[in-house]
mmCIF file of C-alpha atoms in Angstrom:
data_model
loop_
_atom_site.group_PDB
_atom_site.id
_atom_site.type_symbol
_atom_site.label_atom_id
_atom_site.label_comp_id
_atom_site.label_asym_id
_atom_site.label_seq_id
_atom_site.Cartn_x
_atom_site.Cartn_y
_atom_site.Cartn_z
ATOM 1 C CA MET A 17 6.041 14.385 16.163
ATOM 2 C CA ASN A 18 5.150 11.484 14.143
ATOM 3 C CA LEU A 19 8.218 11.814 12.000
ATOM 4 C CA SER A 20 10.316 11.733 14.887
ATOM 5 C CA ARG A 21 8.931 9.013 16.471
ATOM 6 C CA LEU A 22 9.320 7.293 13.099
ATOM 7 C CA GLN A 23 12.977 8.120 13.099
ATOM 8 C CA SER A 24 13.772 7.074 16.203
ATOM 9 C CA ALA A 25 15.641 3.743 17.193
ATOM 10 C CA ASP A 26 12.728 2.228 19.264
ATOM 11 C CA ASP A 27 11.063 -0.621 17.230
ATOM 12 C CA LEU A 28 7.093 -0.061 16.151
ATOM 13 C CA THR A 29 5.095 -1.324 18.953
ATOM 14 C CA GLU A 30 1.660 -2.005 17.616
ATOM 15 C CA LEU A 31 2.523 -4.710 15.478
ATOM 16 C CA ARG A 32 -0.354 -6.919 13.876
ATOM 17 C CA ASP A 33 -1.500 -8.905 10.814
ATOM 18 C CA VAL A 34 -2.789 -5.888 8.948
ATOM 19 C CA SER A 35 -5.567 -5.951 6.262
ATOM 20 C CA VAL A 36 -4.538 -3.819 2.920
ATOM 21 C CA ASP A 37 -8.014 -3.390 2.246
ATOM 22 C CA GLU A 38 -8.455 -1.895 5.725
ATOM 23 C CA VAL A 39 -5.330 0.587 4.926
ATOM 24 C CA VAL A 40 -6.692 1.509 1.835
ATOM 25 C CA ALA A 41 -10.170 2.216 2.560
ATOM 26 C CA ALA A 42 -9.092 4.173 5.806
ATOM 27 C CA ALA A 43 -6.553 6.227 3.701
ATOM 28 C CA ILE A 44 -9.343 7.062 1.109
ATOM 29 C CA GLU A 45 -11.753 7.817 3.754
ATOM 30 C CA SER A 46 -9.651 10.641 5.404
ATOM 31 C CA GLN A 47 -9.260 12.620 2.328
ATOM 32 C CA SER A 48 -12.608 12.180 1.069
ATOM 33 C CA ILE A 49 -13.827 15.782 1.999
ATOM 34 C CA ALA A 50 -10.640 17.341 0.217
ATOM 35 C CA ALA A 51 -11.176 15.247 -2.902
ATOM 36 C CA GLY A 52 -14.993 16.256 -3.028
ATOM 37 C CA ALA A 53 -14.124 19.972 -2.472
ATOM 38 C CA ALA A 54 -12.101 19.906 -5.393
ATOM 39 C CA GLY A 55 -14.146 17.961 -7.673
ATOM 40 C CA ILE A 56 -11.849 14.688 -7.751
ATOM 41 C CA SER A 57 -12.952 11.442 -7.531
ATOM 42 C CA ILE A 58 -10.653 8.699 -5.765
ATOM 43 C CA VAL A 59 -10.906 5.359 -7.468
ATOM 44 C CA ARG A 60 -9.582 1.776 -5.870
ATOM 45 C CA GLY A 61 -8.586 -0.726 -8.246
ATOM 46 C CA GLY A 62 -6.287 -4.103 -8.037
ATOM 47 C CA VAL A 63 -6.782 -6.924 -5.832
ATOM 48 C CA ARG A 64 -8.251 -7.561 -2.256
ATOM 49 C CA GLY A 65 -7.338 -9.908 0.693
ATOM 50 C CA ALA A 66 -3.681 -8.901 0.621
ATOM 51 C CA TYR A 67 -2.087 -8.637 4.221
ATOM 52 C CA VAL A 68 1.029 -7.149 5.528
ATOM 53 C CA ARG A 69 2.630 -7.274 8.965
ATOM 54 C CA GLY A 70 2.752 -3.892 10.610
ATOM 55 C CA ASP A 71 1.299 -0.746 12.573
ATOM 56 C CA VAL A 72 -1.918 -0.045 10.912
ATOM 57 C CA GLN A 73 -2.154 3.474 12.065
ATOM 58 C CA VAL A 74 1.374 4.073 10.739
ATOM 59 C CA LEU A 75 0.464 2.459 7.503
ATOM 60 C CA THR A 76 -2.678 4.137 7.211
ATOM 61 C CA GLU A 77 -1.041 7.688 7.627
ATOM 62 C CA ALA A 78 1.536 7.034 4.811
ATOM 63 C CA ILE A 79 -0.846 5.858 2.196
ATOM 64 C CA GLY A 80 -3.232 8.885 3.366
ATOM 65 C CA ASN A 81 -0.535 11.288 2.899
ATOM 66 C CA LEU A 82 0.104 9.872 -0.634
ATOM 67 C CA VAL A 83 -3.694 10.094 -1.710
ATOM 68 C CA ALA A 84 -3.457 13.662 -0.030
ATOM 69 C CA ASN A 85 -0.572 14.617 -2.131
ATOM 70 C CA ALA A 86 -2.154 13.548 -5.092
ATOM 71 C CA VAL A 87 -5.471 15.280 -4.352
ATOM 72 C CA ALA A 88 -3.596 18.138 -4.063
ATOM 73 C CA TYR A 89 -1.456 18.543 -7.210
ATOM 74 C CA SER A 90 -4.166 17.401 -9.209
ATOM 75 C CA PRO A 91 -6.615 19.630 -11.351
ATOM 76 C CA PRO A 92 -10.273 19.936 -10.373
ATOM 77 C CA GLY A 93 -12.515 17.236 -11.980
ATOM 78 C CA ALA A 94 -9.185 14.915 -12.486
ATOM 79 C CA GLN A 95 -9.230 11.034 -10.928
ATOM 80 C CA VAL A 96 -6.740 9.632 -8.803
ATOM 81 C CA GLY A 97 -6.243 5.853 -8.515
ATOM 82 C CA VAL A 98 -5.132 3.654 -5.539
ATOM 83 C CA GLY A 99 -4.040 0.125 -6.890
ATOM 84 C CA VAL A 100 -3.333 -3.247 -5.073
ATOM 85 C CA LYS A 101 -0.991 -5.795 -6.725
ATOM 86 C CA ALA A 102 0.141 -8.767 -4.820
ATOM 87 C CA ASP A 103 1.728 -12.161 -4.911
ATOM 88 C CA GLU A 104 3.030 -14.557 -2.342
ATOM 89 C CA SER A 105 6.180 -12.196 -1.417
ATOM 90 C CA VAL A 106 5.122 -8.841 -2.054
ATOM 91 C CA VAL A 107 2.326 -6.243 -1.714
ATOM 92 C CA GLU A 108 2.365 -3.346 -3.950
ATOM 93 C CA ILE A 109 0.264 -0.262 -3.095
ATOM 94 C CA ALA A 110 0.386 2.550 -6.113
ATOM 95 C CA VAL A 111 -1.143 5.937 -5.942
ATOM 96 C CA THR A 112 -1.405 7.630 -9.308
ATOM 97 C CA ASP A 113 -2.430 11.032 -10.419
ATOM 98 C CA ARG A 114 -2.835 13.096 -13.254
ATOM 99 C CA GLY A 115 -1.450 16.284 -12.095
ATOM 100 C CA ILE A 116 1.579 18.410 -12.539
ATOM 101 C CA GLY A 117 4.330 15.993 -12.391
ATOM 102 C CA ILE A 118 7.844 16.436 -11.082
ATOM 103 C CA PRO A 119 10.968 17.002 -12.957
ATOM 104 C CA GLU A 120 13.464 14.076 -12.762
ATOM 105 C CA SER A 121 16.258 16.602 -11.269
ATOM 106 C CA GLU A 122 13.776 16.900 -8.499
ATOM 107 C CA GLN A 123 12.527 13.807 -7.609
ATOM 108 C CA GLN A 124 15.531 12.759 -5.325
ATOM 109 C CA ARG A 125 14.436 15.405 -3.510
ATOM 110 C CA VAL A 126 10.790 15.129 -2.880
ATOM 111 C CA PHE A 127 11.116 12.820 0.318
ATOM 112 C CA GLU A 128 13.140 15.364 2.200
ATOM 113 C CA ARG A 129 11.795 17.056 5.006
ATOM 114 C CA PHE A 130 9.815 20.267 4.081
ATOM 115 C CA TYR A 131 11.037 20.063 0.413
ATOM 116 C CA ARG A 132 7.948 21.437 -2.116
ATOM 117 C CA ALA A 133 7.726 20.664 -5.692
ATOM 118 C CA ASP A 134 5.479 23.705 -6.552
ATOM 119 C CA GLN A 135 6.044 26.274 -4.057
ATOM 120 C CA ALA A 136 3.293 28.243 -5.276
ATOM 121 C CA ARG A 137 0.723 25.045 -5.014
ATOM 122 C CA SER A 138 1.985 24.565 -1.701
ATOM 123 C CA ARG A 139 1.414 27.826 -0.287
ATOM 124 C CA ARG A 140 -2.615 27.742 -1.313
ATOM 125 C CA THR A 141 -2.904 23.988 -0.411
ATOM 126 C CA GLY A 142 -1.128 24.564 2.985
ATOM 127 C CA GLY A 143 0.606 21.783 4.945
ATOM 128 C CA THR A 144 4.000 21.062 6.325
ATOM 129 C CA GLY A 145 6.151 19.619 3.590
ATOM 130 C CA LEU A 146 6.533 16.549 5.691
ATOM 131 C CA GLY A 147 3.943 14.136 4.218
ATOM 132 C CA LEU A 148 6.547 12.542 1.730
ATOM 133 C CA SER A 149 9.330 12.012 4.490
ATOM 134 C CA ILE A 150 6.668 10.806 6.890
ATOM 135 C CA VAL A 151 5.553 7.901 4.169
ATOM 136 C CA LYS A 152 9.541 7.133 3.658
ATOM 137 C CA HIS A 153 10.314 6.459 6.825
ATOM 138 C CA ALA A 154 6.966 4.654 7.712
ATOM 139 C CA VAL A 155 7.687 2.350 5.070
ATOM 140 C CA GLN A 156 11.414 1.756 5.807
ATOM 141 C CA ARG A 157 10.431 1.060 9.513
ATOM 142 C CA HIS A 158 8.190 -1.727 8.037
ATOM 143 C CA GLY A 159 11.068 -3.211 5.806
ATOM 144 C CA GLY A 160 9.740 -1.902 2.708
ATOM 145 C CA GLU A 161 10.616 0.728 -0.028
ATOM 146 C CA VAL A 162 8.815 3.717 -1.949
ATOM 147 C CA GLU A 163 9.320 4.437 -5.611
ATOM 148 C CA LEU A 164 8.169 7.248 -7.637
ATOM 149 C CA TRP A 165 7.670 7.455 -11.563
ATOM 150 C CA SER A 166 6.561 10.963 -12.553
ATOM 151 C CA ARG A 167 6.790 13.015 -15.663
ATOM 152 C CA PRO A 168 5.932 16.974 -15.978
ATOM 153 C CA GLY A 169 2.365 17.573 -17.304
ATOM 154 C CA ARG A 170 1.586 13.744 -17.079
ATOM 155 C CA GLY A 171 1.438 13.054 -13.218
ATOM 156 C CA SER A 172 3.026 10.804 -10.749
ATOM 157 C CA THR A 173 2.532 7.546 -9.155
ATOM 158 C CA PHE A 174 3.913 6.384 -6.148
ATOM 159 C CA THR A 175 4.634 2.664 -5.061
ATOM 160 C CA VAL A 176 4.684 1.622 -1.670
ATOM 161 C CA ARG A 177 6.355 -2.095 -1.629
ATOM 162 C CA LEU A 178 5.935 -4.576 1.542
ATOM 163 C CA SER A 179 6.491 -8.012 2.502
ATOM 164 C CA ALA A 180 3.189 -9.856 2.233
ATOM 165 C CA ILE A 181 2.068 -12.472 4.487
ATOM 166 C CA GLU A 182 -0.684 -15.210 4.395
ATOM 167 C CA PRO A 183 -3.909 -14.240 5.191
ATOM 168 C CA PRO A 184 -5.261 -15.032 8.871
ATOM 169 C CA GLU A 185 -7.248 -18.396 8.791
ATOM 170 C CA ASN A 186 -10.690 -17.932 7.453
ATOM 171 C CA THR A 187 -10.154 -15.082 5.560
ATOM 172 C CA PRO A 188 -11.881 -14.777 2.273
ATOM 173 C CA ILE A 189 -9.240 -14.127 -0.335
ATOM 174 C CA LYS A 190 -10.911 -12.079 -3.320
ATOM 175 C CA GLY A 191 -9.188 -10.944 -6.484
ATOM 176 C CA THR A 192 -6.111 -12.996 -6.058
ATOM 177 C CA ARG A 193 -4.649 -15.998 -7.604
ATOM 178 C CA ARG A 194 -3.939 -17.775 -4.350
ATOM 179 C CA THR A 195 -5.762 -21.316 -4.198
ATOM 180 C CA LYS A 196 -6.607 -23.006 -1.131
ATOM 181 C CA PRO A 197 -5.230 -26.679 -0.715
ATOM 182 C CA LYS A 198 -7.282 -29.252 -1.894
ATOM 183 C CA LYS A 199 -8.843 -31.643 0.615
ATOM 184 C CA GLN A 200 -7.459 -35.027 0.841
ATOM 185 C CA LYS A 201 -10.244 -37.857 -0.162
ATOM 186 C CA SER A 202 -11.195 -39.935 2.603
ATOM 187 C CA LYS A 203 -10.387 -43.473 2.595
ATOM 188 C CA LYS A 204 -13.782 -44.561 1.341
ATOM 189 C CA LYS A 205 -13.706 -41.886 -1.346
ATOM 190 C CA ALA A 206 -10.156 -42.776 -2.543
ATOM 191 C CA VAL A 207 -11.392 -46.795 -2.793
ATOM 192 C CA ARG A 208 -14.428 -46.027 -4.449
ATOM 193 C CA ASP A 209 -12.271 -43.862 -7.194
ATOM 194 C CA GLY A 210 -9.792 -47.112 -7.633
ATOM 195 C CA VAL A 211 -6.729 -45.492 -5.222
ATOM 196 C CA ARG A 212 -5.698 -47.597 -2.629
ATOM 197 C CA THR A 213 -4.761 -46.359 0.363
ATOM 198 C CA LYS A 214 -2.007 -47.574 3.137
ATOM 199 C CA GLY A 215 -4.896 -49.487 5.046
ATOM 200 C CA ASP A 216 -6.466 -51.277 1.762
ATOM 201 C CA LEU A 217 -2.738 -53.140 1.309
ATOM 202 C CA SER A 218 -2.410 -56.443 2.153
#
């Protein structure tokens, strides 16, 4: 049902300014029980304070699916990383595992419905085989893209790229290089510093 909704021609209706921190935290939390049961730690890194325009539920499900896959295809005791990079135009959310990896010949197919990179493992872990297809369509509906890097035996990294927006006013910005605009000097301060303002010209 979720996939059919994303593939429909209707526009997303619950659009708002979305905190990437909120999305990532919720996605990690949704997989915390499964990760704990497998002895896998999920580590969040990168910048904070990034924002995108979108549907928070759809984006959380998409990132949650990537984290779920990373946990499912990682060996016990491994670490899954969720990293965020951002500049003035793009936000990148990367989910990395050190699992079995995906052969290059199969990488273009992993976003197809019901496709499984490892049939035996998929039968053990369950699931519908729709997770990555949902990710692809969710990101595309937000005007973004998802990229895969993988090597057999070395693991995989799925990177979601979305258009960045300015954080809402009065929102603290942490871990980014964005700077607040400098306040203009008052007339009295400007005169004291030897700067002549329009009102001082005679």
